[in-house]
PDB file of C-alpha atoms in Angstrom:
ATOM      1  CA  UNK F   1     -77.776 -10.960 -15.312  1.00  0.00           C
ATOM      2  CA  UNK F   2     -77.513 -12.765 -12.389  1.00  0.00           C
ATOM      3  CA  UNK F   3     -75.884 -16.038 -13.556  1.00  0.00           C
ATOM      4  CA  UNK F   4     -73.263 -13.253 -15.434  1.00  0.00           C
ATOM      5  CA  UNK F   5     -72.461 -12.630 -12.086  1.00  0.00           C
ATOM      6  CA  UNK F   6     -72.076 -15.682 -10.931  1.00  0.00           C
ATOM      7  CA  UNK F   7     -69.541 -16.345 -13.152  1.00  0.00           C
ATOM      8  CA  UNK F   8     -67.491 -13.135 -12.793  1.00  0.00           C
ATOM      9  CA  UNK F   9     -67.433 -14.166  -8.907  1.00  0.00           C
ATOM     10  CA  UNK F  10     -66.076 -17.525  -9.403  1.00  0.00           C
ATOM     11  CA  UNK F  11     -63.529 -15.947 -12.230  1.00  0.00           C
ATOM     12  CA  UNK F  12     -62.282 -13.544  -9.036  1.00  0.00           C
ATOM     13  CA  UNK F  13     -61.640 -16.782  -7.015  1.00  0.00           C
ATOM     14  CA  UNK F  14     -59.299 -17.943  -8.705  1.00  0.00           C
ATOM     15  CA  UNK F  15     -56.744 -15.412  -8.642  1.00  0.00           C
ATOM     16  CA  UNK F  16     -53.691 -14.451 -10.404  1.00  0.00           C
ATOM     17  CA  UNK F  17     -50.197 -15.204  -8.837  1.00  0.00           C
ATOM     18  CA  UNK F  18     -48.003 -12.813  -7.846  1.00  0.00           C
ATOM     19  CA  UNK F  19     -45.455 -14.226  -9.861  1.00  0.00           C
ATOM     20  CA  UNK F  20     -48.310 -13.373 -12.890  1.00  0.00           C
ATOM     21  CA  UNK F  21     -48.715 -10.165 -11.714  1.00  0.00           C
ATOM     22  CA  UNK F  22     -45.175  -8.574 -11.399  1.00  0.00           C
ATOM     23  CA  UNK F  23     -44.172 -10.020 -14.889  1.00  0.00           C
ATOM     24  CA  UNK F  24     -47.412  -8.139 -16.367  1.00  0.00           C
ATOM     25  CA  UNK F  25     -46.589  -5.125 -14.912  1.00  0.00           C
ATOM     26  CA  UNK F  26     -42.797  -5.443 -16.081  1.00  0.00           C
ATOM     27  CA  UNK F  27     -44.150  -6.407 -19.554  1.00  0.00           C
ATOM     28  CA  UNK F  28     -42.686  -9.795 -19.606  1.00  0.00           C
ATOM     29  CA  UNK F  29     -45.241 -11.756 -19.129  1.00  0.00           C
ATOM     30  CA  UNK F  30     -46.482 -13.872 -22.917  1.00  0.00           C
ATOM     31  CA  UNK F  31     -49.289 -12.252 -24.883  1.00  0.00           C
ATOM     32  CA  UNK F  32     -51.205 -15.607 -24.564  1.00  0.00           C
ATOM     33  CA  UNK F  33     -51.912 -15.119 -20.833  1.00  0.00           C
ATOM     34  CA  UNK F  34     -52.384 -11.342 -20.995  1.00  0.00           C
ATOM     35  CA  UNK F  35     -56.216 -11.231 -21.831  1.00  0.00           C
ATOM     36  CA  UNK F  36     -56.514 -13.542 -18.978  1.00  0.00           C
ATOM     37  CA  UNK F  37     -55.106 -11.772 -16.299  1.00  0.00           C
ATOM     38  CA  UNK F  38     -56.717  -8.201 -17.893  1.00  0.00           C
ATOM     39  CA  UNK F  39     -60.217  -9.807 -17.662  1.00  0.00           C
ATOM     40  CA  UNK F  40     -59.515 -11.274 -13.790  1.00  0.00           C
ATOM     41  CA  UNK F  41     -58.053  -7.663 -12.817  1.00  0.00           C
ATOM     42  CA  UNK F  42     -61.308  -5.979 -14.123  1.00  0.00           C
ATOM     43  CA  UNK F  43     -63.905  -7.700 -11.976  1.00  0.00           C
ATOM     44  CA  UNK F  44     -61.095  -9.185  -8.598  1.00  0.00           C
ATOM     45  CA  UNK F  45     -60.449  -6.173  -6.072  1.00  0.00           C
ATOM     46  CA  UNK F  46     -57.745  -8.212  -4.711  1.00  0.00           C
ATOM     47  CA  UNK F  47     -55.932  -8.638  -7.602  1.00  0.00           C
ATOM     48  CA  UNK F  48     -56.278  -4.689  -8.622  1.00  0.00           C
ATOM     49  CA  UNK F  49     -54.766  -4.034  -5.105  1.00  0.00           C
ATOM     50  CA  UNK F  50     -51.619  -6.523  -6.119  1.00  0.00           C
ATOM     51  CA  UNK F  51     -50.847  -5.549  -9.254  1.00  0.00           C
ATOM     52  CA  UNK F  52     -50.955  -1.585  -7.667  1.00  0.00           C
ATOM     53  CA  UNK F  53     -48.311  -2.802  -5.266  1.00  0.00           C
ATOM     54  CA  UNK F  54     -46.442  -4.757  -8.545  1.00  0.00           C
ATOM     55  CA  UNK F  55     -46.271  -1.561 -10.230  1.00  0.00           C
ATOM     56  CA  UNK F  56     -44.755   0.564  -7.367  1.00  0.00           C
ATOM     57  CA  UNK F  57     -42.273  -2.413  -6.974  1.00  0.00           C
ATOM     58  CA  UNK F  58     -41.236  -2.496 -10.979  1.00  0.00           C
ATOM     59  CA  UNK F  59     -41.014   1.495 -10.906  1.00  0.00           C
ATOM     60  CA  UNK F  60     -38.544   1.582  -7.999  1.00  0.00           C
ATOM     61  CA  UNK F  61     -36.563  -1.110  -9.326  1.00  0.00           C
ATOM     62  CA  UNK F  62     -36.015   0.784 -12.748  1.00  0.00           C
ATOM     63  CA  UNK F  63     -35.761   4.119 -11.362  1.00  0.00           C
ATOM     64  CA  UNK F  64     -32.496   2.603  -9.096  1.00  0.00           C
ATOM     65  CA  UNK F  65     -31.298   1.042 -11.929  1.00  0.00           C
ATOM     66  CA  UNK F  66     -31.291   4.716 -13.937  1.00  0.00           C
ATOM     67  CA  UNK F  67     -29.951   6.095 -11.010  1.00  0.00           C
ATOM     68  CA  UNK F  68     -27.059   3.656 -10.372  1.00  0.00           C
ATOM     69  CA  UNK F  69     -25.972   4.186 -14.316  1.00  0.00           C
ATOM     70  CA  UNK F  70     -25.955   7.860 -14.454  1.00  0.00           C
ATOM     71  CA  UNK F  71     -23.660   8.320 -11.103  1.00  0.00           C
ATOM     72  CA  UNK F  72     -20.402   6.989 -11.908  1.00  0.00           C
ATOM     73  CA  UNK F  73     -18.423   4.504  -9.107  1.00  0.00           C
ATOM     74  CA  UNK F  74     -15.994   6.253  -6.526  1.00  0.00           C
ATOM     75  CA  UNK F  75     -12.627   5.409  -6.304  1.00  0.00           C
ATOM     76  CA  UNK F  76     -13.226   2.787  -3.304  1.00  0.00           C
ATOM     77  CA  UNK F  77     -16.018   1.216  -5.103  1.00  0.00           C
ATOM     78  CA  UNK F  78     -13.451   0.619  -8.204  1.00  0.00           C
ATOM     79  CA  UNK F  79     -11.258  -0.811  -5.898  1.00  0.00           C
ATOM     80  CA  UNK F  80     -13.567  -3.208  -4.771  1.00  0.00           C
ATOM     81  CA  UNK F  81     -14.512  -5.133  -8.183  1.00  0.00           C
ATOM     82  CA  UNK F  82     -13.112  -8.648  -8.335  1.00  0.00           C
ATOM     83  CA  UNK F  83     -11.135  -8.010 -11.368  1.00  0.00           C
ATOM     84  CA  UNK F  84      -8.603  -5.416  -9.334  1.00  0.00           C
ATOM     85  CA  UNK F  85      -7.755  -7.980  -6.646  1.00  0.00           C
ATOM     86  CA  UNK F  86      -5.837 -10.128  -8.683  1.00  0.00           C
ATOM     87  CA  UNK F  87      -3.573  -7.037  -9.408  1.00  0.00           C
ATOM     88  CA  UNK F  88      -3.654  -6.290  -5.798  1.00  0.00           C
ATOM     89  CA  UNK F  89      -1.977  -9.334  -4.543  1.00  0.00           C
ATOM     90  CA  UNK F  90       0.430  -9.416  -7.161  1.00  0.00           C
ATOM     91  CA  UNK F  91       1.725  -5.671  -6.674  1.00  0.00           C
ATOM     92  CA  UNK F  92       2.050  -6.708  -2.774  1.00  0.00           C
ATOM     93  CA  UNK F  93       3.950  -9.689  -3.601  1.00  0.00           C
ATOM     94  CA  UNK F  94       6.559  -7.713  -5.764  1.00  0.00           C
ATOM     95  CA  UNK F  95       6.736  -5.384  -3.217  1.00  0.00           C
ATOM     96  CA  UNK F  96       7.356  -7.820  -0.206  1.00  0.00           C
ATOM     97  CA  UNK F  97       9.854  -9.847  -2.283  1.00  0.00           C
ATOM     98  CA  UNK F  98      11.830  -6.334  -3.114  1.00  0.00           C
ATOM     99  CA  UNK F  99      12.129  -5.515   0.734  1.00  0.00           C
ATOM    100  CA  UNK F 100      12.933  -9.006   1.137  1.00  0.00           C
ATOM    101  CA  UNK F 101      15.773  -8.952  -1.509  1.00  0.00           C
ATOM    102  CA  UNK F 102      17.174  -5.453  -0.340  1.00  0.00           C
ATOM    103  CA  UNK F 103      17.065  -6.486   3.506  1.00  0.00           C
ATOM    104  CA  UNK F 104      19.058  -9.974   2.335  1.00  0.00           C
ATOM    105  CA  UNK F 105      21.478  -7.878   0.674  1.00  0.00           C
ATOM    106  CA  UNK F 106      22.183  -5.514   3.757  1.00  0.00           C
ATOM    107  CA  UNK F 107      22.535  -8.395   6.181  1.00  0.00           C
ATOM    108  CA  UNK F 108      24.722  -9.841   3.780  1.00  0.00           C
ATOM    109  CA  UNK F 109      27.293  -7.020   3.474  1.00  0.00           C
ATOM    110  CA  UNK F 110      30.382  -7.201   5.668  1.00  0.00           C
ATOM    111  CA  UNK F 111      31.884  -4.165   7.308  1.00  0.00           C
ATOM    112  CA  UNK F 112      34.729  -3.446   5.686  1.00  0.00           C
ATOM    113  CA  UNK F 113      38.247  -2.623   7.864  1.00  0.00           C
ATOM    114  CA  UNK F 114      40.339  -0.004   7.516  1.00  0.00           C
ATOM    115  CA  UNK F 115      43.413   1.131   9.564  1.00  0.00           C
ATOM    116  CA  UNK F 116      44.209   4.892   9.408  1.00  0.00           C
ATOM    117  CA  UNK F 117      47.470   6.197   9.126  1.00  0.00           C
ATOM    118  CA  UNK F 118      48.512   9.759   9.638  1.00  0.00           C
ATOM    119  CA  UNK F 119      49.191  10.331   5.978  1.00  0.00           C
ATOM    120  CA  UNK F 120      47.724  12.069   3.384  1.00  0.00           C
ATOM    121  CA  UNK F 121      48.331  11.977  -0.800  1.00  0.00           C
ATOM    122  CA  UNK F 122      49.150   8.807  -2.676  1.00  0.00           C
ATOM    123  CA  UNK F 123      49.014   6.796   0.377  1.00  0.00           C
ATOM    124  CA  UNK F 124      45.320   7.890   1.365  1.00  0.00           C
ATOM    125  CA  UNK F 125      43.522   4.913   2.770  1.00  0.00           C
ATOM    126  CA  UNK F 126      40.537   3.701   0.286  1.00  0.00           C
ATOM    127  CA  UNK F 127      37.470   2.027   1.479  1.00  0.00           C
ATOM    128  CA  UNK F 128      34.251   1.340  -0.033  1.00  0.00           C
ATOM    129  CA  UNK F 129      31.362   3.710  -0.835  1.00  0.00           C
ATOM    130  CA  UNK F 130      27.914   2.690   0.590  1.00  0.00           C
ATOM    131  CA  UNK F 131      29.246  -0.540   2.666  1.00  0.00           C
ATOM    132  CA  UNK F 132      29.884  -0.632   6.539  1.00  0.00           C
ATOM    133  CA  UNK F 133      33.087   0.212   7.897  1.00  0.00           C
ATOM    134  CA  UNK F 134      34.952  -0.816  10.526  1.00  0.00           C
ATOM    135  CA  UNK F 135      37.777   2.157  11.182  1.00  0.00           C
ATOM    136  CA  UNK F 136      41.265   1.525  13.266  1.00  0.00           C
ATOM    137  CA  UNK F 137      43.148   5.037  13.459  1.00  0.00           C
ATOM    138  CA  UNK F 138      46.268   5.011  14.596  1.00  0.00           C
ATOM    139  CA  UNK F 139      46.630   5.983  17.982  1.00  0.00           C
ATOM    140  CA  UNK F 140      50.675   5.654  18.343  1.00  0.00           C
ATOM    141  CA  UNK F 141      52.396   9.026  19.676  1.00  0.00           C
ATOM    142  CA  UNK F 142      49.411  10.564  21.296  1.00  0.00           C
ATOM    143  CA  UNK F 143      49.088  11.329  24.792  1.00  0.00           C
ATOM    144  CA  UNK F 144      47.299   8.815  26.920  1.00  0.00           C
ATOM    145  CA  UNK F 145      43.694   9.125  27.605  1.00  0.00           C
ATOM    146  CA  UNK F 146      40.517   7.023  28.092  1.00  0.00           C
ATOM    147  CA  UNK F 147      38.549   8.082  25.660  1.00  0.00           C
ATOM    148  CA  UNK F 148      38.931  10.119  22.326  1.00  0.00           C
ATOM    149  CA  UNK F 149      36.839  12.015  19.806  1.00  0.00           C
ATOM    150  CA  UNK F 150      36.731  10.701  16.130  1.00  0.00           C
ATOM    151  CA  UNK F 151      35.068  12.928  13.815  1.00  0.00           C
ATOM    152  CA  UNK F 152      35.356  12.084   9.870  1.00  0.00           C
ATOM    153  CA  UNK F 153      34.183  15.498   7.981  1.00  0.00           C
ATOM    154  CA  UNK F 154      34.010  15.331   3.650  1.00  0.00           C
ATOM    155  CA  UNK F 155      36.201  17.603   1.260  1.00  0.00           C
ATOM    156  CA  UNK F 156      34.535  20.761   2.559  1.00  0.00           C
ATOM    157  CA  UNK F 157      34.934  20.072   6.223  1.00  0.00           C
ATOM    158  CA  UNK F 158      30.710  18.908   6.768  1.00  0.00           C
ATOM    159  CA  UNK F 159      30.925  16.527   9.453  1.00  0.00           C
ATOM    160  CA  UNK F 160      29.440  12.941   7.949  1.00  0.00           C
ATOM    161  CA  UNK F 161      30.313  11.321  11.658  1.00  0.00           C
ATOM    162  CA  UNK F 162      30.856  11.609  14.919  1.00  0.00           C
ATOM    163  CA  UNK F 163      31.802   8.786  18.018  1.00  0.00           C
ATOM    164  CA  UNK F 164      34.072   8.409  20.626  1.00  0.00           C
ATOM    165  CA  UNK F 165      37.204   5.534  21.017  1.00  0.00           C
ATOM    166  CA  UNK F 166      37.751   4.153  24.341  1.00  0.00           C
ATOM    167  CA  UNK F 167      41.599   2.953  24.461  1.00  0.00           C
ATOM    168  CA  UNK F 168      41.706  -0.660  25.717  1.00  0.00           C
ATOM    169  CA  UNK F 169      44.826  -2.108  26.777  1.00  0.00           C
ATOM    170  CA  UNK F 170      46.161  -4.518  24.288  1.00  0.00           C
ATOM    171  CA  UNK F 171      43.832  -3.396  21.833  1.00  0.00           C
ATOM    172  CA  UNK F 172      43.538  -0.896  18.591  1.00  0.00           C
ATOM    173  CA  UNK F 173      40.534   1.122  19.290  1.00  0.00           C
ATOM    174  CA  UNK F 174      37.731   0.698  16.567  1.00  0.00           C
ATOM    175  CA  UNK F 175      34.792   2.723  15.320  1.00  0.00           C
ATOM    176  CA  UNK F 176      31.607   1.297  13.432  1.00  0.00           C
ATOM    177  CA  UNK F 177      30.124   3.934  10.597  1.00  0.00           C
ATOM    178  CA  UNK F 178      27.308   2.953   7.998  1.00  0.00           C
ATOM    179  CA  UNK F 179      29.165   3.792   5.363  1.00  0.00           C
ATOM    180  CA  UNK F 180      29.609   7.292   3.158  1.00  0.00           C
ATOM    181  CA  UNK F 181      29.213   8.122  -0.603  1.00  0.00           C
ATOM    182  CA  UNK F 182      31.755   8.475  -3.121  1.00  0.00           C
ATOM    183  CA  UNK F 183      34.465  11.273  -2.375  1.00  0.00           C
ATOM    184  CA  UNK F 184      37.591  12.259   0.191  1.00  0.00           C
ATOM    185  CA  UNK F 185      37.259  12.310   3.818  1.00  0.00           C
ATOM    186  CA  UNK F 186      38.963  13.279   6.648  1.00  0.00           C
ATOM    187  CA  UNK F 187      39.221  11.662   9.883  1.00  0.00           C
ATOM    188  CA  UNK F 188      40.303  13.458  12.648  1.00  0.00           C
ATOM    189  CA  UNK F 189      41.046  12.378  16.797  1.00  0.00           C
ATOM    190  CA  UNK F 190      40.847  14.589  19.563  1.00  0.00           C
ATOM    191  CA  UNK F 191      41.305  14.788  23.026  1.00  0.00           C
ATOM    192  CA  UNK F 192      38.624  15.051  25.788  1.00  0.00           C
ATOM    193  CA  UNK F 193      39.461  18.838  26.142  1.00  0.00           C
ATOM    194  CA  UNK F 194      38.575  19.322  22.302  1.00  0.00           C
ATOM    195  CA  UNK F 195      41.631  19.540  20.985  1.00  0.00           C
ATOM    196  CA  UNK F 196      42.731  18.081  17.550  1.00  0.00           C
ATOM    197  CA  UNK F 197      45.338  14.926  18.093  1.00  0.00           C
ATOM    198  CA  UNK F 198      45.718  13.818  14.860  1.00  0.00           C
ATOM    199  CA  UNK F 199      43.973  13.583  11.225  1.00  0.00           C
ATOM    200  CA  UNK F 200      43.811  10.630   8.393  1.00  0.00           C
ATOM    201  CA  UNK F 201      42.417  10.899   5.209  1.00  0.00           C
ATOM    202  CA  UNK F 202      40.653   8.548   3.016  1.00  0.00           C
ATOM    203  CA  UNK F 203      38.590   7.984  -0.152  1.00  0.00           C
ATOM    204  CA  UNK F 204      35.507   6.566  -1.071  1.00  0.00           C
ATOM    205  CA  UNK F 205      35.025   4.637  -4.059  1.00  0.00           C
ATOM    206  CA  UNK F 206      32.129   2.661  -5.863  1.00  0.00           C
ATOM    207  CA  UNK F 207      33.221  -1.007  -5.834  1.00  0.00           C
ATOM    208  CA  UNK F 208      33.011  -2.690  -9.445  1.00  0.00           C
TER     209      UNK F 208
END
């Protein structure tokens, strides 16, 4: 009896590695070295207390792995796998090279000139829809002043536009507008009292 215990004491020296331990306890470790580490565990309260904690560790780790496959990812957590940045960058690239393109194609576009005359039917002035224009009525006739009104109103008589023309010596007076759709206008002058001096008309057209 007492040389059995012997030998179960110097069995519990040499313990089992952790590493042993936690792949028992997960089931991985090979059938071979099973019976060993049953056999230490039996008579080694040190290993018994070990393997205890190797359990607790396993369970956690599989109950967080249940956990994290029955709630499905949020929509920021999607948006964080690798795989989506690729799209990512190439959606911002299309969209930087679009506002690129369009802002080329503004600076690009001249203002186009027109000089108004107080006529109206065939002889309508016709400017571009959607472009930048560059209007000249003609002031000739009208009572002096330093400043007028221009207003340019659509068919219905909405007001599109609205400035005023300082009369320079020498000079035609000029007004800058963004441009208008497609339609008939109506450009009208008037004094610094309010009162109407003159009106031009003119049509819009899309360019081909």
């Amino acid at each position: 009896m007492i040389i059995e215990m012997q030998l179960m004491l110097r069995e519990s020296e040499n313990h089992v590695t952790e590493d042993q331990l936690e792949r028992y306890s997960a089931g991985s470790l090979p059938e071979t070295a099973v019976a060993r580490v049953e056999e230490h565990v039996l008579v080694c309260e040190t290993c018994q207390d070990k393997l205890a904690y190797a359990d607790a560790w396993v369970r956690s780790v599989r109950w967080a792995g249940a956990q994290l496959r029955r709630e499905p990812q949020g929509f920021w957590q999607r948006l964080r796998v690798p795989h989506m940045v690729p799209a990512l960058a190439a959606s911002l690239i299309v969209l930087f090279a679009v506002v690129f393109y369009l802002q080329s194609n503004k600076r690009a576009v001249a203002p186009f000139a027109v000089a108004l005359q107080a006529t109206r039917g065939e002889t309508m002035a016709h400017v571009p829809a959607h472009q930048p224009l560059v209007i000249h009525p003609n002031l000739d006739g009208l009572p002096q002043f330093p400043t007028y009104r221009l207003e340019i109103v659509d068919a219905v008589g909405k007001q599109v536009f609205e400035s005023s023309l300082a009369l320079v010596p020498g000079h035609n007076p000029a007004s800058t507008i963004s441009g208008v759709t497609p339609g008939v206008y109506f450009a009208r002058v008037y004094s610094p009292a309010g009162d109407l001096l003159r009106e031009y008309a003119l049509e819009a057209r899309v360019s081909h």
